[in-house]
Coordinates of C-alpha atoms and ligand atoms in Angstrom, one line a residue:
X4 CA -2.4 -7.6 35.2
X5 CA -4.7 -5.3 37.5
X6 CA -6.9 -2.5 36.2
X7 CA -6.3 1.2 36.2
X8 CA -9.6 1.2 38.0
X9 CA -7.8 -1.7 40.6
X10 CA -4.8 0.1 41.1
X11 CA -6.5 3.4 41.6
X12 CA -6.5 4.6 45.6
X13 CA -9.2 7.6 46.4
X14 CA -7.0 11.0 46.3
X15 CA -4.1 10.1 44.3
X16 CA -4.6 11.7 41.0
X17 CA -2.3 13.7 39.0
X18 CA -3.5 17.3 39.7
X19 CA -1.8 19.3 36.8
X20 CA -4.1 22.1 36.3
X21 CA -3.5 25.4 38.1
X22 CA -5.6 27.1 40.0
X23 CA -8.4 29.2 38.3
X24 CA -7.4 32.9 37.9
X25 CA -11.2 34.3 36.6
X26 CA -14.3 33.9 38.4
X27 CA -15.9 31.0 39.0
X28 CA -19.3 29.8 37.2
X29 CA -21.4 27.0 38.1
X30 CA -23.6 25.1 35.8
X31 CA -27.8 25.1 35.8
X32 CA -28.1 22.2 38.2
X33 CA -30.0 20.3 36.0
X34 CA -26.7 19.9 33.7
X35 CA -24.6 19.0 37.0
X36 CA -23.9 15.2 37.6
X37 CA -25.2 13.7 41.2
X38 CA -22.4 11.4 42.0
X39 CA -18.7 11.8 40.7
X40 CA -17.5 10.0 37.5
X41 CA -16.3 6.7 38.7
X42 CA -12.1 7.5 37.1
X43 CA -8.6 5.8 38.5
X44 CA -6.9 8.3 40.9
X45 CA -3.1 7.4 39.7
X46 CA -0.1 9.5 40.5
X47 CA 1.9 9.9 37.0
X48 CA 4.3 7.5 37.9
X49 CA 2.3 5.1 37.9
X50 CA -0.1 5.8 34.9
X51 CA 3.3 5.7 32.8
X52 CA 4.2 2.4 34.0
X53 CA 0.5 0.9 33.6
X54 CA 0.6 2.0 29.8
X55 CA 4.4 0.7 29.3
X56 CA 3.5 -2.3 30.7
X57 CA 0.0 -2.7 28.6
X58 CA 2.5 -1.4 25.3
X59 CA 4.6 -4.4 26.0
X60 CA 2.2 -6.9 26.0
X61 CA 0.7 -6.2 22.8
X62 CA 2.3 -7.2 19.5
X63 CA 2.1 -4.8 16.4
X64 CA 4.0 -4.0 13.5
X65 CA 6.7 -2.0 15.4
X66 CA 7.6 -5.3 17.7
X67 CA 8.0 -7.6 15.0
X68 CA 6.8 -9.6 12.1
X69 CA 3.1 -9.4 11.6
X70 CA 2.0 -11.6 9.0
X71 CA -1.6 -11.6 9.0
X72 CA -3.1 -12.8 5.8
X73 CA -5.5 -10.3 4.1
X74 CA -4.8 -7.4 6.2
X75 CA -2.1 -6.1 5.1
X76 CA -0.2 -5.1 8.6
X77 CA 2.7 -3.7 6.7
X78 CA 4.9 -0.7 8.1
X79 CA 3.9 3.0 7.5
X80 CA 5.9 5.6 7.2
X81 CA 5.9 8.2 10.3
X82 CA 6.2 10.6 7.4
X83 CA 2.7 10.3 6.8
X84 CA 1.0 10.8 10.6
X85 CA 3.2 13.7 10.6
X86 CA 1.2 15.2 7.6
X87 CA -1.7 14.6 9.2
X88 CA -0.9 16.1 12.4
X89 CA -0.4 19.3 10.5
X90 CA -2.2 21.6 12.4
X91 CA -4.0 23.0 8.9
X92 CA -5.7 19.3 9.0
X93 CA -6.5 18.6 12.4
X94 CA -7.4 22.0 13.6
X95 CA -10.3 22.6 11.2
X96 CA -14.0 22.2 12.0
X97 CA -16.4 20.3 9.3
X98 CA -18.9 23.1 9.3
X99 CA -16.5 26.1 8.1
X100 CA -16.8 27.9 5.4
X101 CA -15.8 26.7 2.1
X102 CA -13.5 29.3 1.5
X103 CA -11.5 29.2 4.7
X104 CA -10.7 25.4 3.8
X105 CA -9.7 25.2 0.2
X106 CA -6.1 23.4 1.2
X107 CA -8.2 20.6 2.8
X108 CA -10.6 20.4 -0.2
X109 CA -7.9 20.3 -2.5
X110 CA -6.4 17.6 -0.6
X111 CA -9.5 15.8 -0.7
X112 CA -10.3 16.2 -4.4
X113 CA -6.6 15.5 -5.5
X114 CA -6.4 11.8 -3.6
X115 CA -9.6 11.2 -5.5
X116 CA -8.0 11.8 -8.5
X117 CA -4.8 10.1 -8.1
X118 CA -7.1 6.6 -6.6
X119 CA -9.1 7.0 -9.8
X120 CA -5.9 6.6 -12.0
X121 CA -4.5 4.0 -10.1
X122 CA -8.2 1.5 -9.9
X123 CA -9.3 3.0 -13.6
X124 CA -12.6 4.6 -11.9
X125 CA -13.9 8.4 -12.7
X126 CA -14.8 9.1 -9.4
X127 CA -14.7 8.6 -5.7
X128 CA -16.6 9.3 -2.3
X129 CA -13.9 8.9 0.6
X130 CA -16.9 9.0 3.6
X131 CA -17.5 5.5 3.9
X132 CA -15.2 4.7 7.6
X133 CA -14.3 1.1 6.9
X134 CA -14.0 -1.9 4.0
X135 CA -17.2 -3.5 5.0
X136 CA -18.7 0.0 5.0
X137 CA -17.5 0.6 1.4
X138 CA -19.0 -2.1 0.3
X139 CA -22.8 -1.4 1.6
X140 CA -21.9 1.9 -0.1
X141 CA -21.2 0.5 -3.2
X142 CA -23.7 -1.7 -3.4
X143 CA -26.2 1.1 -2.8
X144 CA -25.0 2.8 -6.2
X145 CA -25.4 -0.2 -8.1
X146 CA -29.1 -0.8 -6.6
X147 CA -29.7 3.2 -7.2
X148 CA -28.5 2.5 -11.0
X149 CA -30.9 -0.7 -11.3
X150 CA -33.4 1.4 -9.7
X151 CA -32.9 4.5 -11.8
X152 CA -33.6 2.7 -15.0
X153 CA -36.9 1.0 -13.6
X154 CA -35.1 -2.3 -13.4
X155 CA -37.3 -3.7 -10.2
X156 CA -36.6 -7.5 -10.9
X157 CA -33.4 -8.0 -10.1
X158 CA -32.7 -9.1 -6.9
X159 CA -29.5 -11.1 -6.3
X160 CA -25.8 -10.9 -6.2
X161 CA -23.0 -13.4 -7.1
X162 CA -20.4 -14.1 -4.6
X163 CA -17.8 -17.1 -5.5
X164 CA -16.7 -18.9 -2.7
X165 CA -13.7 -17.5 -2.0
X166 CA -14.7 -14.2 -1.8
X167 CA -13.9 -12.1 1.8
X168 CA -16.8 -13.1 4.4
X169 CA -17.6 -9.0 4.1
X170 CA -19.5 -10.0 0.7
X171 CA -22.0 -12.1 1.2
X172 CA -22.5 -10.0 4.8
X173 CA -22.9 -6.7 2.8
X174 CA -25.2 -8.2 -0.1
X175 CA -27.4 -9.3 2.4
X176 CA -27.6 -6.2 4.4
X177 CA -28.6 -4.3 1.4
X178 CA -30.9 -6.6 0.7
X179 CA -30.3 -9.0 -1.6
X180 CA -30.2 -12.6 -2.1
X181 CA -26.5 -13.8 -2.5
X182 CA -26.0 -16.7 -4.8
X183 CA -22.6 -18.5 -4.1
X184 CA -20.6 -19.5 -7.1
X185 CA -17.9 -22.1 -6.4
X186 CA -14.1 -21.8 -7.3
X187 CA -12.8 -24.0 -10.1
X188 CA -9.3 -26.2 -9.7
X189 CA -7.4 -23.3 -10.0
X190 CA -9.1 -21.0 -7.3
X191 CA -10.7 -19.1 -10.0
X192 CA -14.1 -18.5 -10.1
X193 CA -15.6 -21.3 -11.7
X194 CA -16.8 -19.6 -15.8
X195 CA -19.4 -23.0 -15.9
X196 CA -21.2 -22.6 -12.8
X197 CA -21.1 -19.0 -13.2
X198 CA -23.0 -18.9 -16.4
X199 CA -25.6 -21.1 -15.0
X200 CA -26.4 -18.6 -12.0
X201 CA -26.7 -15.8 -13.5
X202 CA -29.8 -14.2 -15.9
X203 CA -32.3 -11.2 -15.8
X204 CA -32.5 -11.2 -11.8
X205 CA -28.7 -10.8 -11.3
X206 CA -28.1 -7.2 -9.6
X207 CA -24.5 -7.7 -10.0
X208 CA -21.4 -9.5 -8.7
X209 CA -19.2 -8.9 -6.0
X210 CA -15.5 -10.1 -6.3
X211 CA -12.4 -9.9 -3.8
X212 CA -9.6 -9.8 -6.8
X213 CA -6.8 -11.0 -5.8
X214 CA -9.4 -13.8 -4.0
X215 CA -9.0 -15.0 -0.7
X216 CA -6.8 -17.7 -2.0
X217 CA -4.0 -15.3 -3.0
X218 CA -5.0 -15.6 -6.6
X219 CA -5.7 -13.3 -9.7
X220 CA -8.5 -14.8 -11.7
X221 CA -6.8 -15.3 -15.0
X222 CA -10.6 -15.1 -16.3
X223 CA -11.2 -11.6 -15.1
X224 CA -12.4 -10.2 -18.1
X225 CA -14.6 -13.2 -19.0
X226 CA -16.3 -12.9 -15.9
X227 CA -17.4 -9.2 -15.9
X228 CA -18.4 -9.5 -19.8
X229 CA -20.9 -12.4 -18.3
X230 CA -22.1 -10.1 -15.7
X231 CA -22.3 -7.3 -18.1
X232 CA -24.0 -9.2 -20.8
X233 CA -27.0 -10.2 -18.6
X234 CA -27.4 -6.5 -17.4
X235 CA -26.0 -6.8 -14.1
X236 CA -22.7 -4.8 -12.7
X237 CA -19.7 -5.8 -11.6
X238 CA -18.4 -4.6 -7.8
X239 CA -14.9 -5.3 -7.2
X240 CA -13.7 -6.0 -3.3
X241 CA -10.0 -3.8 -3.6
X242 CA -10.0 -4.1 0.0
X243 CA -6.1 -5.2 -0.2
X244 CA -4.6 -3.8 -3.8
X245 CA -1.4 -4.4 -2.5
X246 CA -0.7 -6.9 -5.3
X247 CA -2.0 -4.9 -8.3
X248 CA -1.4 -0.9 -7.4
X249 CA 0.2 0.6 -10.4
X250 CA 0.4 -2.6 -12.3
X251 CA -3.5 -3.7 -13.5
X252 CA -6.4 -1.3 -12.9
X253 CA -10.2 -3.0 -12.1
X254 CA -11.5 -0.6 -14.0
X255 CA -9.8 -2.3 -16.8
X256 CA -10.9 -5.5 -16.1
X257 CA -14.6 -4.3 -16.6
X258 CA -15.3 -3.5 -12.6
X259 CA -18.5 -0.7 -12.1
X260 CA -17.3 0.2 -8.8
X261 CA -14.5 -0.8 -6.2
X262 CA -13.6 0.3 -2.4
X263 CA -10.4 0.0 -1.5
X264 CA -9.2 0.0 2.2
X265 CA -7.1 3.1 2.8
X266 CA -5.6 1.6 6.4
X267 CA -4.7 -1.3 4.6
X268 CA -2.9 -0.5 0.9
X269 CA -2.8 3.0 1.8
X270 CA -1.0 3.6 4.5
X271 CA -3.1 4.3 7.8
X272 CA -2.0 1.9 11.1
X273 CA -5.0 -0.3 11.7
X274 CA -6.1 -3.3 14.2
X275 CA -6.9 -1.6 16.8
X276 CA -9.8 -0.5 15.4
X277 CA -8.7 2.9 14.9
X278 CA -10.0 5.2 12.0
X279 CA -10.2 3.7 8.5
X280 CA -11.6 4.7 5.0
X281 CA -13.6 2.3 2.8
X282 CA -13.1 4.6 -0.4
X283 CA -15.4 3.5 -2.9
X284 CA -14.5 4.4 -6.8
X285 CA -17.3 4.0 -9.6
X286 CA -17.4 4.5 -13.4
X287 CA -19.1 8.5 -14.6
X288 CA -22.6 6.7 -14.7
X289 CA -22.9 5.6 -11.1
X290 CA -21.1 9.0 -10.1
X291 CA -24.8 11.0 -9.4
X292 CA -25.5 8.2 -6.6
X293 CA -22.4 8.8 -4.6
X294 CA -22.7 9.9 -1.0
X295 CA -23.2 13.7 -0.3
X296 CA -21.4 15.6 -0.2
X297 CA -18.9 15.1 -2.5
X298 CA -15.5 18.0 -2.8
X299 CA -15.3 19.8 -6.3
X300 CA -12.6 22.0 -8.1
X301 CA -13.7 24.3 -10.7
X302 CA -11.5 27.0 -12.0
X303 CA -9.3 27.1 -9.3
X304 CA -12.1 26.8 -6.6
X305 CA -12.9 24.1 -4.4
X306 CA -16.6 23.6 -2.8
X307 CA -18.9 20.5 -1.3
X308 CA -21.6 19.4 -3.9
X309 CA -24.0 17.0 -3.7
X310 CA -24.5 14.6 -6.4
X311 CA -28.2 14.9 -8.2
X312 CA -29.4 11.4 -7.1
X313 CA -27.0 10.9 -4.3
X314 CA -27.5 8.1 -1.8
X315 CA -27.6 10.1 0.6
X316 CA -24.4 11.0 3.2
X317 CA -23.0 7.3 5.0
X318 CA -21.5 8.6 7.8
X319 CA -21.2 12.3 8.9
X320 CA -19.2 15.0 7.1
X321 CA -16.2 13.9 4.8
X322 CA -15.6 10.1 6.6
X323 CA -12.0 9.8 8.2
X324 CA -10.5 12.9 6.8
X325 CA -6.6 12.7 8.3
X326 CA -7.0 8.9 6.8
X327 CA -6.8 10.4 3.4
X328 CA -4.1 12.5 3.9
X329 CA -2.0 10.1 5.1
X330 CA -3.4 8.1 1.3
X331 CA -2.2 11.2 -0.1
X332 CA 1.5 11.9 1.3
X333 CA 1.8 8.1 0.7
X334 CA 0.9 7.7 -3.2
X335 CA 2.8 11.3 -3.5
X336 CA 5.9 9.8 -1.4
X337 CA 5.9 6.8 -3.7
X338 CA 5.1 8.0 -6.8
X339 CA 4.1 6.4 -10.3
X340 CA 7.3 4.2 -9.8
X341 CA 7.1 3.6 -6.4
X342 CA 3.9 2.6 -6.2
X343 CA 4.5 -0.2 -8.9
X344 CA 7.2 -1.4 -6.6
X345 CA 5.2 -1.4 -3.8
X346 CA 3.0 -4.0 -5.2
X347 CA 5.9 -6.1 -7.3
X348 CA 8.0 -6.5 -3.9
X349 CA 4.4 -7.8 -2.1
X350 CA 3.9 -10.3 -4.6
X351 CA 7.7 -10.9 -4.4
X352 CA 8.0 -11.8 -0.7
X353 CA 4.6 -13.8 -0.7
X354 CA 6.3 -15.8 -3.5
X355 CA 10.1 -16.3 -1.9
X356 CA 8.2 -17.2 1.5
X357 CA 5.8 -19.8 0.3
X358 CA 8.6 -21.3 -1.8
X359 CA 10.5 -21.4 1.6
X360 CA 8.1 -23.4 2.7
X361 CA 6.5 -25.4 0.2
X362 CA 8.9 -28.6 1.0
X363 CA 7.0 -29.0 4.1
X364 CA 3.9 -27.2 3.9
X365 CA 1.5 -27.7 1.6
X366 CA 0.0 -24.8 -0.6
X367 CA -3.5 -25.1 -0.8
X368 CA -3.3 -23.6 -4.6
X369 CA 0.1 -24.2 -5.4
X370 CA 1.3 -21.9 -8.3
X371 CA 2.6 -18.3 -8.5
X372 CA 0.5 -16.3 -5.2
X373 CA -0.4 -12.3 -5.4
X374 CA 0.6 -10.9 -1.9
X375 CA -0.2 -13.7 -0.2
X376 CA -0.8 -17.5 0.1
X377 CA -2.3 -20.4 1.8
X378 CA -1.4 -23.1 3.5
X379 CA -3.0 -26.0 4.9
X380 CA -2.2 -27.8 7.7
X381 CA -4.5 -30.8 7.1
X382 CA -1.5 -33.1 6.3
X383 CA 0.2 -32.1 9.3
X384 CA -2.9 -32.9 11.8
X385 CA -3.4 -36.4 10.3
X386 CA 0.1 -37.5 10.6
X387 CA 0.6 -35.6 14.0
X388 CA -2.1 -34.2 15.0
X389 CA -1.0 -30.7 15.2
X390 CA -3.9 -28.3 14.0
X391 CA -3.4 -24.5 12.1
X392 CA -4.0 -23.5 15.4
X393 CA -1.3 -25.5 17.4
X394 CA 1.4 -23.6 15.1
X395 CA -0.1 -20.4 15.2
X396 CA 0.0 -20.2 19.1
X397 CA 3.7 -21.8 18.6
X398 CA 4.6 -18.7 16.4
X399 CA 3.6 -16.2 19.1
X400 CA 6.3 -18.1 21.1
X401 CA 8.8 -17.5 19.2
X402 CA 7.7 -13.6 18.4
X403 CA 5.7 -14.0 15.3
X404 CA 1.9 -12.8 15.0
X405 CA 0.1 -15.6 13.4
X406 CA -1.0 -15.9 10.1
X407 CA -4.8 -15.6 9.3
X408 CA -6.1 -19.3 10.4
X409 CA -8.8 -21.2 9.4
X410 CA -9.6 -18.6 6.4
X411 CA -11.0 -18.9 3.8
X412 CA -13.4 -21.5 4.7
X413 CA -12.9 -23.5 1.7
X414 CA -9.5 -24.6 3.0
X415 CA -9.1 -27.2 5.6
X416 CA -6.4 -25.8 8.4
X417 CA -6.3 -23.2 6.5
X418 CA -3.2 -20.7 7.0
X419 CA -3.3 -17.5 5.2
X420 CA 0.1 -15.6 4.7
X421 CA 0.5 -11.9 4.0
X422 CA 4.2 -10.4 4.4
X423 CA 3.5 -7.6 3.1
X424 CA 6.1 -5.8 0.8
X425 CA 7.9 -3.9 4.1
X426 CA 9.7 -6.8 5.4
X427 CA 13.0 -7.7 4.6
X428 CA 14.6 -10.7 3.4
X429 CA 16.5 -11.6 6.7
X430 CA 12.9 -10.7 8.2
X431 CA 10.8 -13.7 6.0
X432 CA 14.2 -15.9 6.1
X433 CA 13.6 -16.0 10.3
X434 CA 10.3 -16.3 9.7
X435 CA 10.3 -19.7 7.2
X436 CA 13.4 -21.1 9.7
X437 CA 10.5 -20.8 12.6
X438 CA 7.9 -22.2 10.4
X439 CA 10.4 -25.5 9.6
X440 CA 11.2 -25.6 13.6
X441 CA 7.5 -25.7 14.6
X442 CA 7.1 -28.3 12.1
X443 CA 10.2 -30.6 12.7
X444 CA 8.2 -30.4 16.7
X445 CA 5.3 -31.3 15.1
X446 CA 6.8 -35.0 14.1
X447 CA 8.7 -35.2 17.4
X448 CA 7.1 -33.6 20.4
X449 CA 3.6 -32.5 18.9
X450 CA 2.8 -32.2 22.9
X451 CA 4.9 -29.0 23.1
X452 CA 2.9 -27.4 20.3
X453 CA -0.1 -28.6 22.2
X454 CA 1.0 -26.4 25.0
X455 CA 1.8 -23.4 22.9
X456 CA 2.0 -20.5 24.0
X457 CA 3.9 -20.9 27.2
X458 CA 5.5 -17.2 26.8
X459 CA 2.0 -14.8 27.1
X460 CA 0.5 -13.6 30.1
X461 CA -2.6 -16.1 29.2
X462 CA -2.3 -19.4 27.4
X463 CA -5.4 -20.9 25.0
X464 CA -8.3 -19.0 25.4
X465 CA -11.8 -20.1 25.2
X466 CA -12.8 -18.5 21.9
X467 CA -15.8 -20.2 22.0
X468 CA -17.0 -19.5 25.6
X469 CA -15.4 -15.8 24.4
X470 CA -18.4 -15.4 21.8
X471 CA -21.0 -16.8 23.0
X472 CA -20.5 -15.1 26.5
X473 CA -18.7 -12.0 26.2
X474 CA -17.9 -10.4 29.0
X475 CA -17.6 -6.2 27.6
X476 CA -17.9 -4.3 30.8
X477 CA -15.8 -4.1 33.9
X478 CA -18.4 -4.5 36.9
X479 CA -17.5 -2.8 39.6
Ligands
PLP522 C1 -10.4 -6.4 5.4 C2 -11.2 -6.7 4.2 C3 -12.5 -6.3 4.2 C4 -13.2 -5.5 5.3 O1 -12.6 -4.3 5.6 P1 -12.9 -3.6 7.1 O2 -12.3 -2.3 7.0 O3 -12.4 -4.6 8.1 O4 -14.4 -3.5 7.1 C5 -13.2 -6.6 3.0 N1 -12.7 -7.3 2.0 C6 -11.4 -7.8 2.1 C7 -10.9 -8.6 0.9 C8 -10.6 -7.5 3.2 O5 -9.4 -8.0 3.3

């Protein structure tokens, strides 16, 4: 498909602006630009049809089943963009007054407490603008703690193995040494080798609960007592709480501090790498570290603080601001009951899809999942030698976005489902039917796999090449 910038022809833009009724000023000519800014000249027509035709070759939740394992591509109610197109939201400047803004703030400081009931946490900074970003924040409040109490020698974090690739990334970047801890039969963490990596120089832990895996650690509370008993903290990954909202808190479990992904659980459309929110929860200790400012109510009154040994601020202002209010409508929408369905019918449709399937597919930890599972195509390779990847790009012929593949790393052809608890029965039954087609192919023409996808504007592309050479810019 051409470029706006190849279809543009010199002259033929869309001139909707009148002509200027007051005087005309020209800028200092230092401000002034030499040449002009190098933009397509479209009529309207033809914009529209350039942006239909880009819209149709994209797949997202609103075309069809989207069942990409770990983040969460579930349907969100318009409801909630339309509260946070309210003009009261999005016409407001970050450098008002206080007082002119007291809705907002209330807004802000009522999410806050609702997200603390539902992880079990006493407060909450909503600035960081993504997971990953939470979890540098977080770990900042558990290094300020450490650090607060003169506690210089401890210097590393456990991550277990199956543990979101974020982790390890974000203990590093703050600067610690990450010790890996290996999963047991089960895909639990395994208690053993835990024991014998931690002592007086662990920081803390960092765990993605419901793991990668699709598993709750039955040992949960065993873990953070072993963290807790050698002094360290306990950071819980709630990137996807889809599973567990309104049924098991972290801060129950003996977690310090957890972010959670708002555009994931909560309710904001994501992949596109639009605005998120990595809100990151804590216990009342950790609370004076938290990012500045931080929205306060007192006797009716709402104002920005900042916390006495604050980290400092993460990103400017309040983070992703309209992210939150669509967090709020959501968990207000829901309600207490609502949200606990929510999270039954996720673990629900994970469940009835991976028993679908389990005939022909194996699970990589069979048992009962959380909100999602994973398979493993390694059988299927040796016998046909059709990869994870053969019947991913078979699934996009057939109108399905592919599951997560080849993640976690500690599965081999590694297939990680998430339905999500939006989808309807008739929805995950098409799905499993095109899952068993793609694998009755795989025993009798594997080649047509091979060839997958034959219905896209571009077939198999060279991920590789794609990485190691990026191309970012159009050149001209
Ligand atoms: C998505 C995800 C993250 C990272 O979130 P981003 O918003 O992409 O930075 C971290 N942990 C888990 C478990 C996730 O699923």
């Amino acid at each position: 498909m051409k470029l706006s910038f190849e279809k543009s022809r010199p002259g033929r833009g869309s001139r909707i602006l009148p002509e200027t009724d007051v005087p005309e000023r020209s800028l200092p000519d230092a401000l002034l630009r030499k040449d002009a800014p190098r933009l397509p000249e479209m009529s309207q027509g033809d914009i529209s049809r350039h942006y239909s035709a880009l819209a149709r070759r994209v797949h997202g939740v609103s075309d069809g089943f989207y069942p990409l394992g770990s983040c969460t591509m579930k349907y969100n109610p318009k409801l909630n963009d339309e509260m946070a197109s309210l003009p009261g939201f999005t016409g407001i400047h970050p450098l008002q007054p206080e007082y002119s803004v007291q809705g907002c703030l209330e807004a802000i400081v009522l999410a806050e407490r609702l997200l603390c009931e539902i992880t079990g946490m006493d407060a909450m900074t909503f600035q960081p603008a993504a997971g990953a970003h939470g979890e540098f924040t977080g770990l900042l409040l558990i290094k300020s703690w450490h650090e607060s109490r003169g506690d210089s020698g401890r210097t590393k974090i456990i991550v277990p193995d199956s543990a979101h690739g974020t982790n390890p990334a974000t203990a590093t970047m703050t600067g610690y040494q990450v010790v890996n801890v290996k999963s047991d039969e089960a895909g639990g963490v395994d208690l053993e080798a835990l024991k014998s990596a931690v002592g007086s120089d662990t920081a803390g832990l960092m765990l993605t609960n419901p793991n990668t895996l699709g598993i709750f650690d039955r040992n949960i509370t065993e873990i953070t007592r072993i963290i807790h008993e050698v002094g360290g903290l306990c950071y819980y990954d709630g990137a996807n709480l889809n599973a567990i909202m309104g049924i098991a808190r972290p801060g129950d479990m003996g977690f310090d501090v957890i972010h959670l992904n708002l555009h994931k659980t909560f309710s904001t459309p994501h992949g596109g790498g639009g605005p998120g929110a990595g809100a990151v929860g804590c216990r009342r200790a950790l609370a004076k570290f938290l990012p500045s400012p931080q929205a306060k109510e007192s006797g009716g009154t709402y104002s920005f603080e900042d916390p006495e040994s604050s980290i400092g601020a993460v990103k400017a202002f309040y983070g992703n601001f309209l992210v939150v209010i669509r967090t709020l409508t959501y968990v207000l929408t829901l309600g207490r009951g609502g949200i606990v369905e929510a999270a039954r019918n996720a673990v629900l449709n994970a469940n009835y899809m991976m028993n679908g399937l389990s005939d022909l597919y194996d699970v990589a930890y069979p048992g009962i999942c959380m909100h999602e599972f994973v398979l493993t195509a390694e059988r299927i390779k040796k016998e046909y030698g059709v990869s994870a990847m053969d019947i991913a790009k078979a699934m996009i012929d057939r109108g399905i976005h592919p599951p997560t593949v080849y993640f976690p790393l500690i599965v081999k052809e590694a297939m990680m489902v998430e339905p999500t608890e939006t989808e309807s029965m008739e929805t995950l039954d098409e799905a499993v039917a095109v899952l068993r087609e793609i694998h009755e192919l795989a025993r009798t023409d594997p080649q047509s796999l091979h060839d997958a996808p034959i219905s896209t504007p571009v077939r198999r592309l060279d991920e590789v090449g794609a990485a190691r050479h990026p191309v970012l810019k159009y050149s001209f």
